[in-house]
Amino acid sequence: IINGFKSCAVYTVVTGQDESFSSITGLNDSGKSNILDAICFVLGTQNLEDLICDCAEVVVIKASVIIVLHNWEAKESPIGFEEYATISMIRNVVLGGTSKYLINGHRAHQ
């Protein structure tokens, strides 16, 4: 889920991947690199001014990205997350302000 991030000024859900998803394809300027930038953002990229949408038609002062990972195989799960079917990572940020990170709904530090 991408909201206020680069070309996704409005709430956008990226769906349609299968278990063997390994590529992003599309026309020029369709937002392919923005999906990868969103992943970097939620994992802690620092240069926020380059990432928050600066669209002329919409004023955006905050951004959020949510990544939900399937966690079906407990033996391959991160320690402490074996019982969860999914792992969600969220980053919310206000332009010029601070970031807030959540993992499975719990506050986390970068």
mmCIF file with all atom_site columns, C-alpha atoms in Angstrom:
data_model
loop_
_atom_site.group_PDB
_atom_site.id
_atom_site.type_symbol
_atom_site.label_atom_id
_atom_site.label_alt_id
_atom_site.label_comp_id
_atom_site.label_asym_id
_atom_site.label_entity_id
_atom_site.label_seq_id
_atom_site.pdbx_PDB_ins_code
_atom_site.Cartn_x
_atom_site.Cartn_y
_atom_site.Cartn_z
_atom_site.occupancy
_atom_site.B_iso_or_equiv
_atom_site.pdbx_formal_charge
_atom_site.auth_seq_id
_atom_site.auth_comp_id
_atom_site.auth_asym_id
_atom_site.auth_atom_id
_atom_site.pdbx_PDB_model_num
ATOM 1   C CA . ILE A 1 1   ? 0.000  0.000   0.000   1.00 0.00 ? 1   ILE A CA 1
ATOM 2   C CA . ILE A 1 2   ? 1.517  3.302   -1.088  1.00 0.00 ? 2   ILE A CA 1
ATOM 3   C CA . ASN A 1 3   ? 0.087  6.707   -0.136  1.00 0.00 ? 3   ASN A CA 1
ATOM 4   C CA . GLY A 1 4   ? 1.630  10.131  -0.844  1.00 0.00 ? 4   GLY A CA 1
ATOM 5   C CA . PHE A 1 5   ? 4.812  8.545   -2.088  1.00 0.00 ? 5   PHE A CA 1
ATOM 6   C CA . LYS A 1 6   ? 6.422  9.760   -5.332  1.00 0.00 ? 6   LYS A CA 1
ATOM 7   C CA . SER A 1 7   ? 3.925  9.262   -8.177  1.00 0.00 ? 7   SER A CA 1
ATOM 8   C CA . CYS A 1 8   ? 1.330  7.669   -5.853  1.00 0.00 ? 8   CYS A CA 1
ATOM 9   C CA . ALA A 1 9   ? -0.193 10.821  -4.379  1.00 0.00 ? 9   ALA A CA 1
ATOM 10  C CA . VAL A 1 10  ? -3.359 8.923   -3.479  1.00 0.00 ? 10  VAL A CA 1
ATOM 11  C CA . TYR A 1 11  ? -3.894 5.603   -1.673  1.00 0.00 ? 11  TYR A CA 1
ATOM 12  C CA . THR A 1 12  ? -2.635 2.864   -4.025  1.00 0.00 ? 12  THR A CA 1
ATOM 13  C CA . VAL A 1 13  ? -2.647 -0.898  -3.465  1.00 0.00 ? 13  VAL A CA 1
ATOM 14  C CA . VAL A 1 14  ? -0.137 -2.899  -5.514  1.00 0.00 ? 14  VAL A CA 1
ATOM 15  C CA . THR A 1 15  ? -1.531 -6.400  -6.086  1.00 0.00 ? 15  THR A CA 1
ATOM 16  C CA . GLY A 1 16  ? -1.310 -9.277  -8.522  1.00 0.00 ? 16  GLY A CA 1
ATOM 17  C CA . GLN A 1 17  ? 2.001  -10.843 -7.541  1.00 0.00 ? 17  GLN A CA 1
ATOM 18  C CA . ASP A 1 18  ? 2.321  -14.598 -7.334  1.00 0.00 ? 18  ASP A CA 1
ATOM 19  C CA . GLU A 1 19  ? 4.666  -16.688 -5.181  1.00 0.00 ? 19  GLU A CA 1
ATOM 20  C CA . SER A 1 20  ? 7.415  -16.577 -7.807  1.00 0.00 ? 20  SER A CA 1
ATOM 21  C CA . PHE A 1 21  ? 7.136  -12.821 -8.466  1.00 0.00 ? 21  PHE A CA 1
ATOM 22  C CA . SER A 1 22  ? 10.542 -11.583 -9.533  1.00 0.00 ? 22  SER A CA 1
ATOM 23  C CA . SER A 1 23  ? 10.133 -8.695  -11.976 1.00 0.00 ? 23  SER A CA 1
ATOM 24  C CA . ILE A 1 24  ? 8.319  -5.432  -12.530 1.00 0.00 ? 24  ILE A CA 1
ATOM 25  C CA . THR A 1 25  ? 7.437  -4.503  -16.098 1.00 0.00 ? 25  THR A CA 1
ATOM 26  C CA . GLY A 1 26  ? 5.546  -1.632  -17.686 1.00 0.00 ? 26  GLY A CA 1
ATOM 27  C CA . LEU A 1 27  ? 5.647  1.337   -19.987 1.00 0.00 ? 27  LEU A CA 1
ATOM 28  C CA . ASN A 1 28  ? 8.029  4.251   -19.498 1.00 0.00 ? 28  ASN A CA 1
ATOM 29  C CA . ASP A 1 29  ? 6.949  6.494   -16.599 1.00 0.00 ? 29  ASP A CA 1
ATOM 30  C CA . SER A 1 30  ? 4.417  3.933   -15.351 1.00 0.00 ? 30  SER A CA 1
ATOM 31  C CA . GLY A 1 31  ? 5.943  3.840   -11.837 1.00 0.00 ? 31  GLY A CA 1
ATOM 32  C CA . LYS A 1 32  ? 8.100  0.706   -11.909 1.00 0.00 ? 32  LYS A CA 1
ATOM 33  C CA . SER A 1 33  ? 11.024 2.271   -10.056 1.00 0.00 ? 33  SER A CA 1
ATOM 34  C CA . ASN A 1 34  ? 8.630  3.909   -7.589  1.00 0.00 ? 34  ASN A CA 1
ATOM 35  C CA . ILE A 1 35  ? 7.650  0.465   -6.300  1.00 0.00 ? 35  ILE A CA 1
ATOM 36  C CA . LEU A 1 36  ? 11.302 -0.336  -5.597  1.00 0.00 ? 36  LEU A CA 1
ATOM 37  C CA . ASP A 1 37  ? 11.794 3.105   -4.034  1.00 0.00 ? 37  ASP A CA 1
ATOM 38  C CA . ALA A 1 38  ? 8.770  2.407   -1.793  1.00 0.00 ? 38  ALA A CA 1
ATOM 39  C CA . ILE A 1 39  ? 10.459 -0.760  -0.543  1.00 0.00 ? 39  ILE A CA 1
ATOM 40  C CA . CYS A 1 40  ? 13.647 1.209   0.224   1.00 0.00 ? 40  CYS A CA 1
ATOM 41  C CA . PHE A 1 41  ? 11.540 3.880   1.960   1.00 0.00 ? 41  PHE A CA 1
ATOM 42  C CA . VAL A 1 42  ? 9.789  1.456   4.317   1.00 0.00 ? 42  VAL A CA 1
ATOM 43  C CA . LEU A 1 43  ? 13.158 -0.127  5.132   1.00 0.00 ? 43  LEU A CA 1
ATOM 44  C CA . GLY A 1 44  ? 14.647 3.227   6.153   1.00 0.00 ? 44  GLY A CA 1
ATOM 45  C CA . THR A 1 45  ? 15.903 5.415   3.287   1.00 0.00 ? 45  THR A CA 1
ATOM 46  C CA . GLN A 1 46  ? 16.849 8.830   4.696   1.00 0.00 ? 46  GLN A CA 1
ATOM 47  C CA . ASN A 1 47  ? 16.505 11.277  1.751   1.00 0.00 ? 47  ASN A CA 1
ATOM 48  C CA . LEU A 1 48  ? 12.772 11.971  2.121   1.00 0.00 ? 48  LEU A CA 1
ATOM 49  C CA . GLU A 1 49  ? 12.468 15.045  -0.111  1.00 0.00 ? 49  GLU A CA 1
ATOM 50  C CA . ASP A 1 50  ? 13.246 12.919  -3.172  1.00 0.00 ? 50  ASP A CA 1
ATOM 51  C CA . LEU A 1 51  ? 10.631 10.341  -2.256  1.00 0.00 ? 51  LEU A CA 1
ATOM 52  C CA . ILE A 1 52  ? 7.495  12.190  -1.114  1.00 0.00 ? 52  ILE A CA 1
ATOM 53  C CA . CYS A 1 53  ? 5.203  13.057  -4.020  1.00 0.00 ? 53  CYS A CA 1
ATOM 54  C CA . ASP A 1 54  ? 5.826  16.536  -5.406  1.00 0.00 ? 54  ASP A CA 1
ATOM 55  C CA . CYS A 1 55  ? 2.958  16.491  -7.914  1.00 0.00 ? 55  CYS A CA 1
ATOM 56  C CA . ALA A 1 56  ? 1.784  19.924  -9.034  1.00 0.00 ? 56  ALA A CA 1
ATOM 57  C CA . GLU A 1 57  ? -1.884 18.920  -8.948  1.00 0.00 ? 57  GLU A CA 1
ATOM 58  C CA . VAL A 1 58  ? -1.873 17.521  -5.394  1.00 0.00 ? 58  VAL A CA 1
ATOM 59  C CA . VAL A 1 59  ? -0.223 18.979  -2.282  1.00 0.00 ? 59  VAL A CA 1
ATOM 60  C CA . VAL A 1 60  ? 1.287  16.113  -0.279  1.00 0.00 ? 60  VAL A CA 1
ATOM 61  C CA . ILE A 1 61  ? 2.957  16.709  3.081   1.00 0.00 ? 61  ILE A CA 1
ATOM 62  C CA . LYS A 1 62  ? 2.986  13.142  4.375   1.00 0.00 ? 62  LYS A CA 1
ATOM 63  C CA . ALA A 1 63  ? 3.666  9.703   2.982   1.00 0.00 ? 63  ALA A CA 1
ATOM 64  C CA . SER A 1 64  ? 3.217  6.124   4.080   1.00 0.00 ? 64  SER A CA 1
ATOM 65  C CA . VAL A 1 65  ? 4.167  2.742   2.733   1.00 0.00 ? 65  VAL A CA 1
ATOM 66  C CA . ILE A 1 66  ? 3.003  -0.631  4.028   1.00 0.00 ? 66  ILE A CA 1
ATOM 67  C CA . ILE A 1 67  ? 4.631  -3.882  2.974   1.00 0.00 ? 67  ILE A CA 1
ATOM 68  C CA . VAL A 1 68  ? 2.938  -7.155  3.928   1.00 0.00 ? 68  VAL A CA 1
ATOM 69  C CA . LEU A 1 69  ? 5.046  -10.296 3.634   1.00 0.00 ? 69  LEU A CA 1
ATOM 70  C CA . HIS A 1 70  ? 3.630  -13.822 3.703   1.00 0.00 ? 70  HIS A CA 1
ATOM 71  C CA . ASN A 1 71  ? 5.179  -15.830 6.523   1.00 0.00 ? 71  ASN A CA 1
ATOM 72  C CA . TRP A 1 72  ? 3.847  -19.299 5.806   1.00 0.00 ? 72  TRP A CA 1
ATOM 73  C CA . GLU A 1 73  ? 6.894  -21.399 6.714   1.00 0.00 ? 73  GLU A CA 1
ATOM 74  C CA . ALA A 1 74  ? 7.695  -21.077 10.419  1.00 0.00 ? 74  ALA A CA 1
ATOM 75  C CA . LYS A 1 75  ? 11.145 -22.659 10.012  1.00 0.00 ? 75  LYS A CA 1
ATOM 76  C CA . GLU A 1 76  ? 12.158 -19.788 7.683   1.00 0.00 ? 76  GLU A CA 1
ATOM 77  C CA . SER A 1 77  ? 10.557 -17.033 9.775   1.00 0.00 ? 77  SER A CA 1
ATOM 78  C CA . PRO A 1 78  ? 12.531 -14.316 11.536  1.00 0.00 ? 78  PRO A CA 1
ATOM 79  C CA . ILE A 1 79  ? 13.068 -15.124 15.217  1.00 0.00 ? 79  ILE A CA 1
ATOM 80  C CA . GLY A 1 80  ? 10.014 -14.075 17.216  1.00 0.00 ? 80  GLY A CA 1
ATOM 81  C CA . PHE A 1 81  ? 7.671  -14.049 14.211  1.00 0.00 ? 81  PHE A CA 1
ATOM 82  C CA . GLU A 1 82  ? 7.127  -17.804 13.775  1.00 0.00 ? 82  GLU A CA 1
ATOM 83  C CA . GLU A 1 83  ? 3.462  -17.676 14.833  1.00 0.00 ? 83  GLU A CA 1
ATOM 84  C CA . TYR A 1 84  ? 2.448  -14.881 12.426  1.00 0.00 ? 84  TYR A CA 1
ATOM 85  C CA . ALA A 1 85  ? 0.937  -15.704 9.009   1.00 0.00 ? 85  ALA A CA 1
ATOM 86  C CA . THR A 1 86  ? 2.041  -12.285 7.721   1.00 0.00 ? 86  THR A CA 1
ATOM 87  C CA . ILE A 1 87  ? 4.597  -9.674  8.716   1.00 0.00 ? 87  ILE A CA 1
ATOM 88  C CA . SER A 1 88  ? 3.674  -6.040  8.061   1.00 0.00 ? 88  SER A CA 1
ATOM 89  C CA . MET A 1 89  ? 6.186  -3.206  7.950   1.00 0.00 ? 89  MET A CA 1
ATOM 90  C CA . ILE A 1 90  ? 4.854  0.363   7.967   1.00 0.00 ? 90  ILE A CA 1
ATOM 91  C CA . ARG A 1 91  ? 6.599  3.701   7.687   1.00 0.00 ? 91  ARG A CA 1
ATOM 92  C CA . ASN A 1 92  ? 4.733  6.979   8.073   1.00 0.00 ? 92  ASN A CA 1
ATOM 93  C CA . VAL A 1 93  ? 6.468  10.322  7.630   1.00 0.00 ? 93  VAL A CA 1
ATOM 94  C CA . VAL A 1 94  ? 5.503  13.996  7.520   1.00 0.00 ? 94  VAL A CA 1
ATOM 95  C CA . LEU A 1 95  ? 7.618  16.222  5.263   1.00 0.00 ? 95  LEU A CA 1
ATOM 96  C CA . GLY A 1 96  ? 10.111 18.034  7.488   1.00 0.00 ? 96  GLY A CA 1
ATOM 97  C CA . GLY A 1 97  ? 9.137  15.858  10.442  1.00 0.00 ? 97  GLY A CA 1
ATOM 98  C CA . THR A 1 98  ? 9.900  12.490  11.905  1.00 0.00 ? 98  THR A CA 1
ATOM 99  C CA . SER A 1 99  ? 9.337  8.958   10.719  1.00 0.00 ? 99  SER A CA 1
ATOM 100 C CA . LYS A 1 100 ? 7.243  6.383   12.533  1.00 0.00 ? 100 LYS A CA 1
ATOM 101 C CA . TYR A 1 101 ? 8.003  2.694   11.980  1.00 0.00 ? 101 TYR A CA 1
ATOM 102 C CA . LEU A 1 102 ? 5.680  -0.180  12.875  1.00 0.00 ? 102 LEU A CA 1
ATOM 103 C CA . ILE A 1 103 ? 6.237  -3.921  12.581  1.00 0.00 ? 103 ILE A CA 1
ATOM 104 C CA . ASN A 1 104 ? 3.038  -5.951  12.954  1.00 0.00 ? 104 ASN A CA 1
ATOM 105 C CA . GLY A 1 105 ? 1.451  -2.906  14.567  1.00 0.00 ? 105 GLY A CA 1
ATOM 106 C CA . HIS A 1 106 ? 4.181  -2.425  17.186  1.00 0.00 ? 106 HIS A CA 1
ATOM 107 C CA . ARG A 1 107 ? 6.392  0.665   17.259  1.00 0.00 ? 107 ARG A CA 1
ATOM 108 C CA . ALA A 1 108 ? 9.911  -0.045  15.991  1.00 0.00 ? 108 ALA A CA 1
ATOM 109 C CA . HIS A 1 109 ? 13.126 1.929   15.630  1.00 0.00 ? 109 HIS A CA 1
ATOM 110 C CA . GLN A 1 110 ? 14.982 2.226   12.356  1.00 0.00 ? 110 GLN A CA 1
#
